[in-house]
Coordinates of C-alpha atoms and ligand atoms in Angstrom, one line a residue:
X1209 CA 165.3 195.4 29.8
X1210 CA 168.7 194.7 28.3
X1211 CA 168.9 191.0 26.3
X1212 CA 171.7 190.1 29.2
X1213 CA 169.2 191.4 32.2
X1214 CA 166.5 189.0 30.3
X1215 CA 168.7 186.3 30.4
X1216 CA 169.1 186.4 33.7
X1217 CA 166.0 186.6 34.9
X1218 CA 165.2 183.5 33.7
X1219 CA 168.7 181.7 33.9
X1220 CA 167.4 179.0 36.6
X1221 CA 164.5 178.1 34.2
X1222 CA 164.0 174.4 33.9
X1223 CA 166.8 174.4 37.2
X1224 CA 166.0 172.4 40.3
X1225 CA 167.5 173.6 43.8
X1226 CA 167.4 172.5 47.2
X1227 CA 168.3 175.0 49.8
X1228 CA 168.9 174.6 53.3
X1229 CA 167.6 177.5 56.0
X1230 CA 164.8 178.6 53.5
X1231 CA 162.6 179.4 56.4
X1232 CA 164.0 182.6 56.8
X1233 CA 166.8 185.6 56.4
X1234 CA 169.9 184.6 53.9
X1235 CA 168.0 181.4 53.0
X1236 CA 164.5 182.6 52.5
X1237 CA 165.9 185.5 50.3
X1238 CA 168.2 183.1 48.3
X1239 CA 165.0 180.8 47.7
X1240 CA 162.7 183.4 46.6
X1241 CA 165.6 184.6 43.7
X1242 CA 166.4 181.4 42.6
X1243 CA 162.3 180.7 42.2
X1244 CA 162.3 184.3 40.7
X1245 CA 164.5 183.8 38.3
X1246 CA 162.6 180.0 37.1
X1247 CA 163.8 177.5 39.3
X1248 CA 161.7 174.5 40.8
X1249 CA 163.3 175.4 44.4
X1250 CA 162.8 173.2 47.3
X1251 CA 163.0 175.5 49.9
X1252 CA 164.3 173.4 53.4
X1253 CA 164.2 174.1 56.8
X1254 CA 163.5 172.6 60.2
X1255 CA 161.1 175.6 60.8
X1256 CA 159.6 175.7 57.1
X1257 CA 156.2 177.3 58.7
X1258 CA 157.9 180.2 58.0
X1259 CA 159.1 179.9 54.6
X1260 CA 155.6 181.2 53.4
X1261 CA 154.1 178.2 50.8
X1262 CA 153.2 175.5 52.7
X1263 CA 153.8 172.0 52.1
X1264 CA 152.4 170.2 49.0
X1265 CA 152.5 171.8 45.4
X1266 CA 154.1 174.8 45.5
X1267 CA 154.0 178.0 45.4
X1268 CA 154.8 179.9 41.9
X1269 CA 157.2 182.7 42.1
X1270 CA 158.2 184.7 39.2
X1271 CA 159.0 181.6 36.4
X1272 CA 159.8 179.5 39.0
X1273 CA 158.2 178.1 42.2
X1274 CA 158.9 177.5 46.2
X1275 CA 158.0 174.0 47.4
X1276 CA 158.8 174.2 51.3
X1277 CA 159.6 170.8 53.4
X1278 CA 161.1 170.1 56.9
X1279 CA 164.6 169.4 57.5
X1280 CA 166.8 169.0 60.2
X1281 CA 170.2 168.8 58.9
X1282 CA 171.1 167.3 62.0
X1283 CA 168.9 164.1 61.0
X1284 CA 171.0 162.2 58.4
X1285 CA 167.8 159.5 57.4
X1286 CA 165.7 162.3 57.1
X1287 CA 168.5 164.3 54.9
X1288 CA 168.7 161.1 52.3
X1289 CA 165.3 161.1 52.2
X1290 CA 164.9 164.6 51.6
X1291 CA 167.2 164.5 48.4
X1292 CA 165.9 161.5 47.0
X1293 CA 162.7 162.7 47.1
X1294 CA 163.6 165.8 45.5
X1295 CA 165.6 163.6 42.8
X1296 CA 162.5 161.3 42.2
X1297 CA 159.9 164.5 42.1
X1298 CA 161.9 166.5 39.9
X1299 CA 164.1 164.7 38.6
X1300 CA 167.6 165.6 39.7
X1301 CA 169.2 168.6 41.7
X1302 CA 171.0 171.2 39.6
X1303 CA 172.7 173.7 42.6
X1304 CA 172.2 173.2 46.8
X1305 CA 172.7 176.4 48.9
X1306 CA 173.9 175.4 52.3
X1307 CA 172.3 178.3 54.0
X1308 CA 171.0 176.2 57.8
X1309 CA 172.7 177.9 60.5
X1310 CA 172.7 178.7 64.2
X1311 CA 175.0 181.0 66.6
X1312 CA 174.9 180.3 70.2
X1313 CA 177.1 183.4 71.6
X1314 CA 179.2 183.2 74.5
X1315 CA 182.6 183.0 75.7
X1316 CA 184.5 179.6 76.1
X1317 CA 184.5 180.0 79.8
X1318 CA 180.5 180.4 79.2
X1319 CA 179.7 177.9 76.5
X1320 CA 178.0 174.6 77.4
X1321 CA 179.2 171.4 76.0
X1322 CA 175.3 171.2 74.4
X1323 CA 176.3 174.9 72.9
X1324 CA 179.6 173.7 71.1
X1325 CA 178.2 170.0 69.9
X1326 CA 175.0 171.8 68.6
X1327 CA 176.8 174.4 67.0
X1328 CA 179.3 172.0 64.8
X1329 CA 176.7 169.8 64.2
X1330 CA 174.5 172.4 62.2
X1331 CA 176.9 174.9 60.9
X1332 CA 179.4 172.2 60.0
X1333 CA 178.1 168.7 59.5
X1334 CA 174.9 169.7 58.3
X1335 CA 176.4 171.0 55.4
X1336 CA 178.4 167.8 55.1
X1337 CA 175.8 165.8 55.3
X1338 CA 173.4 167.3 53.0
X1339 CA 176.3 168.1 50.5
X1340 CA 177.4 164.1 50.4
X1341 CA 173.6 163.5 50.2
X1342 CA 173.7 165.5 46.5
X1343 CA 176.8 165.0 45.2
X1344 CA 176.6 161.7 43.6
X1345 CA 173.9 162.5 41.4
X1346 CA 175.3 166.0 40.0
X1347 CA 178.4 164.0 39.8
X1348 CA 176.6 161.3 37.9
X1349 CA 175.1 163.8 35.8
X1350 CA 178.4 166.3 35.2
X1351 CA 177.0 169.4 36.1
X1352 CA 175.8 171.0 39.4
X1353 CA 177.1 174.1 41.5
X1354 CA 176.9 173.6 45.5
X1355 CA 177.2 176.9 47.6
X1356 CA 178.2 176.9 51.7
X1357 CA 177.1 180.1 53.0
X1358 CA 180.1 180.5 55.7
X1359 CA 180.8 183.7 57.5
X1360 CA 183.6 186.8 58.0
X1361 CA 184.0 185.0 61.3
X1362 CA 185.5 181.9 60.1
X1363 CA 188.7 183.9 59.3
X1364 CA 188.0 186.6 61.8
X1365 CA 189.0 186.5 65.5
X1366 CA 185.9 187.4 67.7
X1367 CA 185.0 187.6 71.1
X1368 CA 181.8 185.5 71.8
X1369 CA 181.8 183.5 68.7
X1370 CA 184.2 180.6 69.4
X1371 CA 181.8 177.9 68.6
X1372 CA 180.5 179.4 65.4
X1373 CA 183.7 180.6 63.6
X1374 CA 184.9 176.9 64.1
X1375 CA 182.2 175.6 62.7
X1376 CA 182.0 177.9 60.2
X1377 CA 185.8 177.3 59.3
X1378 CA 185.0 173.3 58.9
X1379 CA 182.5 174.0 57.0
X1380 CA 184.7 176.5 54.2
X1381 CA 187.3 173.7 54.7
X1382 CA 185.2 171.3 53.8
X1383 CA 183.3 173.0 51.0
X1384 CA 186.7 173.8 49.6
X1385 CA 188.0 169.9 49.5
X1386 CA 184.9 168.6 48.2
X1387 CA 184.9 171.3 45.3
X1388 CA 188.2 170.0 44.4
X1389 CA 187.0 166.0 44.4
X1390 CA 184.0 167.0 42.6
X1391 CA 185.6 169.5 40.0
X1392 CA 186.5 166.6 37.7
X1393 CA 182.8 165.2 37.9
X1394 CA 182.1 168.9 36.1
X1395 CA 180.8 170.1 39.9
X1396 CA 181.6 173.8 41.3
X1397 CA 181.5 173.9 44.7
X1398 CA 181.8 177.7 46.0
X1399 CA 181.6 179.7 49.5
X1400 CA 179.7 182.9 50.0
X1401 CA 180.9 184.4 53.6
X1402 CA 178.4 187.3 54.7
X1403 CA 179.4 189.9 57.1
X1404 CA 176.7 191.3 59.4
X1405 CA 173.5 191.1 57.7
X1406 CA 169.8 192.0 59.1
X1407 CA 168.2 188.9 59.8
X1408 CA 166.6 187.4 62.7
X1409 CA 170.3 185.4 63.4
X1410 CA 171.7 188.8 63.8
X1411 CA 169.2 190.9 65.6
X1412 CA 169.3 188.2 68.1
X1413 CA 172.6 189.5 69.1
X1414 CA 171.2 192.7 69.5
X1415 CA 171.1 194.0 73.2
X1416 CA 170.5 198.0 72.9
X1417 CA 169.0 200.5 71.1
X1418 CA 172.7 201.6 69.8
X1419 CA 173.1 197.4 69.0
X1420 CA 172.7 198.1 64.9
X1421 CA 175.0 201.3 64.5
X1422 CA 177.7 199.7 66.6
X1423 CA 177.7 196.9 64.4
X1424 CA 178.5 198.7 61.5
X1425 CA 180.7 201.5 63.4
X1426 CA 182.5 198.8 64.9
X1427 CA 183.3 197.8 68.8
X1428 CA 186.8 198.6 69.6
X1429 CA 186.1 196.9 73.3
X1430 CA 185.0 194.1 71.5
X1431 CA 187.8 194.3 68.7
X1432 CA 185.5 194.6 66.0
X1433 CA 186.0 196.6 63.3
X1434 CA 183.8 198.5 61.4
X1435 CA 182.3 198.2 57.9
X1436 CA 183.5 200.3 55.5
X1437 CA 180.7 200.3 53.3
X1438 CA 178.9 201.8 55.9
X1439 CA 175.6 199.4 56.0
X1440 CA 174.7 196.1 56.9
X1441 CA 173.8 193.9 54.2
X1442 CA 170.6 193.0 53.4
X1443 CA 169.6 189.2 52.4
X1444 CA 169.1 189.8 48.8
X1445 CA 172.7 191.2 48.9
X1446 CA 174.3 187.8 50.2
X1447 CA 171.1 186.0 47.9
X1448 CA 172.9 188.0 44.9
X1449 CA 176.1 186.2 45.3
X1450 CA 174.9 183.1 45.9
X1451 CA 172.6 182.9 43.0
X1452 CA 175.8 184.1 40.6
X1453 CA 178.1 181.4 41.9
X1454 CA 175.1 179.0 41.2
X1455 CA 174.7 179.8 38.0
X1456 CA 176.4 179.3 34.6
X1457 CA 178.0 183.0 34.7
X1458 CA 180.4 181.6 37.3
X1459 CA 181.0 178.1 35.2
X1460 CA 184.9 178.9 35.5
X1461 CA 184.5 179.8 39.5
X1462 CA 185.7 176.7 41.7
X1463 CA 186.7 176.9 45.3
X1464 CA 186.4 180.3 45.8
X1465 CA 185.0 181.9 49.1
X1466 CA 183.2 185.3 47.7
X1467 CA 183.2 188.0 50.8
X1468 CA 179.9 189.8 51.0
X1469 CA 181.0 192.0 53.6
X1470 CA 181.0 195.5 53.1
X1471 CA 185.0 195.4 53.2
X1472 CA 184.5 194.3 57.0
X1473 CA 187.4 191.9 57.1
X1474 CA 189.7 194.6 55.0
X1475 CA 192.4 192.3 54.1
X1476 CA 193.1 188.8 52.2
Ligands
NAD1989 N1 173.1 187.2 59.6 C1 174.4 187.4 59.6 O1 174.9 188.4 60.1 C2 175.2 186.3 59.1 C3 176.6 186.5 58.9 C4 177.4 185.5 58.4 C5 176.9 184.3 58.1 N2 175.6 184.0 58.3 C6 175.1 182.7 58.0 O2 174.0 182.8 57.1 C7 173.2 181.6 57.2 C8 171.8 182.1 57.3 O3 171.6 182.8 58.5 P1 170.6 184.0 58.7 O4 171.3 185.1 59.2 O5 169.7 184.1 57.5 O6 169.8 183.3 60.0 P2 168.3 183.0 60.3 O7 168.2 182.6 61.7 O8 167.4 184.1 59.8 O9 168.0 181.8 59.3 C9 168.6 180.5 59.6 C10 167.6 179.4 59.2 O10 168.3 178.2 59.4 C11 167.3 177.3 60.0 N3 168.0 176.2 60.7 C12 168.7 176.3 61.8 N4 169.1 175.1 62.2 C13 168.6 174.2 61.3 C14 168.7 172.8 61.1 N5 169.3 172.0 62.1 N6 168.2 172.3 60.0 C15 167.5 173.0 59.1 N7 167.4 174.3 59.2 C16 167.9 174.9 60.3 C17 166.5 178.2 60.9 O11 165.2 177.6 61.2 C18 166.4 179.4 60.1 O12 165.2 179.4 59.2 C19 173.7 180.9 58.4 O13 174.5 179.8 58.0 C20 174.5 181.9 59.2 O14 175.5 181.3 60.0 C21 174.7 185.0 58.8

């Protein structure tokens, strides 16, 4: 291994991070690198049966270690709780992924009231919530990086989606304006903004046989466009980005939305 791929592998040691949507796809992935690679990683989800190591100690992973706990993002007591907890257990918190999503598909004609309200108030002020929750302590302590996992849709015009891309849009907003208060408390605040990727999220939107190879081909009845990469990405992909903007190679990266989309939204 080459001294630069050594360092990497262990460039979260001694690192504490709390990440949001751990239980599963772009979440779970991005827990189990950032453990990988030494963090202490508090790995977050409403659903955290499925994040593999139970409550309690932890599990190790690589240098680091997974220490799973529920969280609803949509509970603000329980989100202040959560951090300070983290803060008192371990210390303080050195990067928070903002990975908790949901996608309720359907047309505005289609959508419920529940559907839209839901939708904002996971994908949206969940991530301001848990991201005001942090931010005075890695302020406090000048240093921290806090990545929003967003989507091509929040820049994208899709059918279906309405609810999601405008929650998904707050949330890069917001992530954006908050990296620019922050950035003189020595804070990074970044977006990673998957295209398609295989996780449960997605293959819930899966109705045929032909669902997968249509979403990389593209949909002209739908307008969507194909990827030219010619794959979906997997979780470690969009887990690889996150975990660079996190992390001291990207000390000079501020309010910058990284694509990981296979060249899916072609232009910008
Ligand atoms: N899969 C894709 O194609 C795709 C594309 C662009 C963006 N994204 C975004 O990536 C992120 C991860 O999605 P994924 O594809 O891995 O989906 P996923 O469904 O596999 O994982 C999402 C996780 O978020 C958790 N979650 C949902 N609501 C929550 C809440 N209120 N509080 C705490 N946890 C909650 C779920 O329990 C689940 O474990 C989401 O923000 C999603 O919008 C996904």
């Amino acid at each position: 291994m080459a001294a630069h791929q050594a360092a990497q592998a262990r460039e979260f040691e001694g690192r504490v991070a709390l990440v949001t949507g751990a239980g599963s796809g772009i979440g779970l992935a991005t827990a189990r690198l950032l453990a990988e690679r030494g963090a202490q990683v508090v790995a977050a989800d409403r659903a955290p049966a499925a994040a593999a190591p139970g409550p309690g100690a932890g599990s190790a992973t690589g240098s680091g270690a997974l220490h799973a706990v529920r969280l609803d993002v949509t509970e603000g007591p329980r989100v202040r709780a959560v951090v300070a907890e983290t803060e008192r257990r371990f210390g303080r918190i050195d990067v928070l992924v903002n990975a908790a999503g949901i996608l309720r598909p359907g047309t505005v004609a289609e959508l419920a009231d529940e559907d839209w309200a839901d939708t904002l108030d996971v994908n949206a002020t969940g991530v301001m919530r848990v991201s005001r929750a942090v931010a005075p302590g890695m302020a406090a302590r000048r240093s921290g990086a806090i990545v929003t996992v967003g989507s091509d849709a929040a820049g994208l015009a899709r059918t279906g989606m309405a609810a999601y891309a405008a929650a998904k849009a707050a949330a890069v907003a917001f992530t954006r304006c908050l990296g620019l208060e922050l950035a003189r408390h020595g804070v990074r605040c970044n977006i990673v903004s998957p295209g398609a990727t295989d996780t449960p999220l997605q293959r819930r939107l899966w109705t045929s046989p032909e669902a997968a190879a249509q979403a990389v081909a593209g949909d002209p009845a739908r307008y969507r466009g194909p990827i030219p990469l010619g794959r979906l990405a997997d979780p470690a992909d969009v887990a690889e980005a996150i975990a660079f903007l996190a992390s001291d190679r990207a000390r000079h990266v501020a309010l910058h939305e990284l694509r990981v989309d296979g060249g899916a939204t072609l232009h910008r």
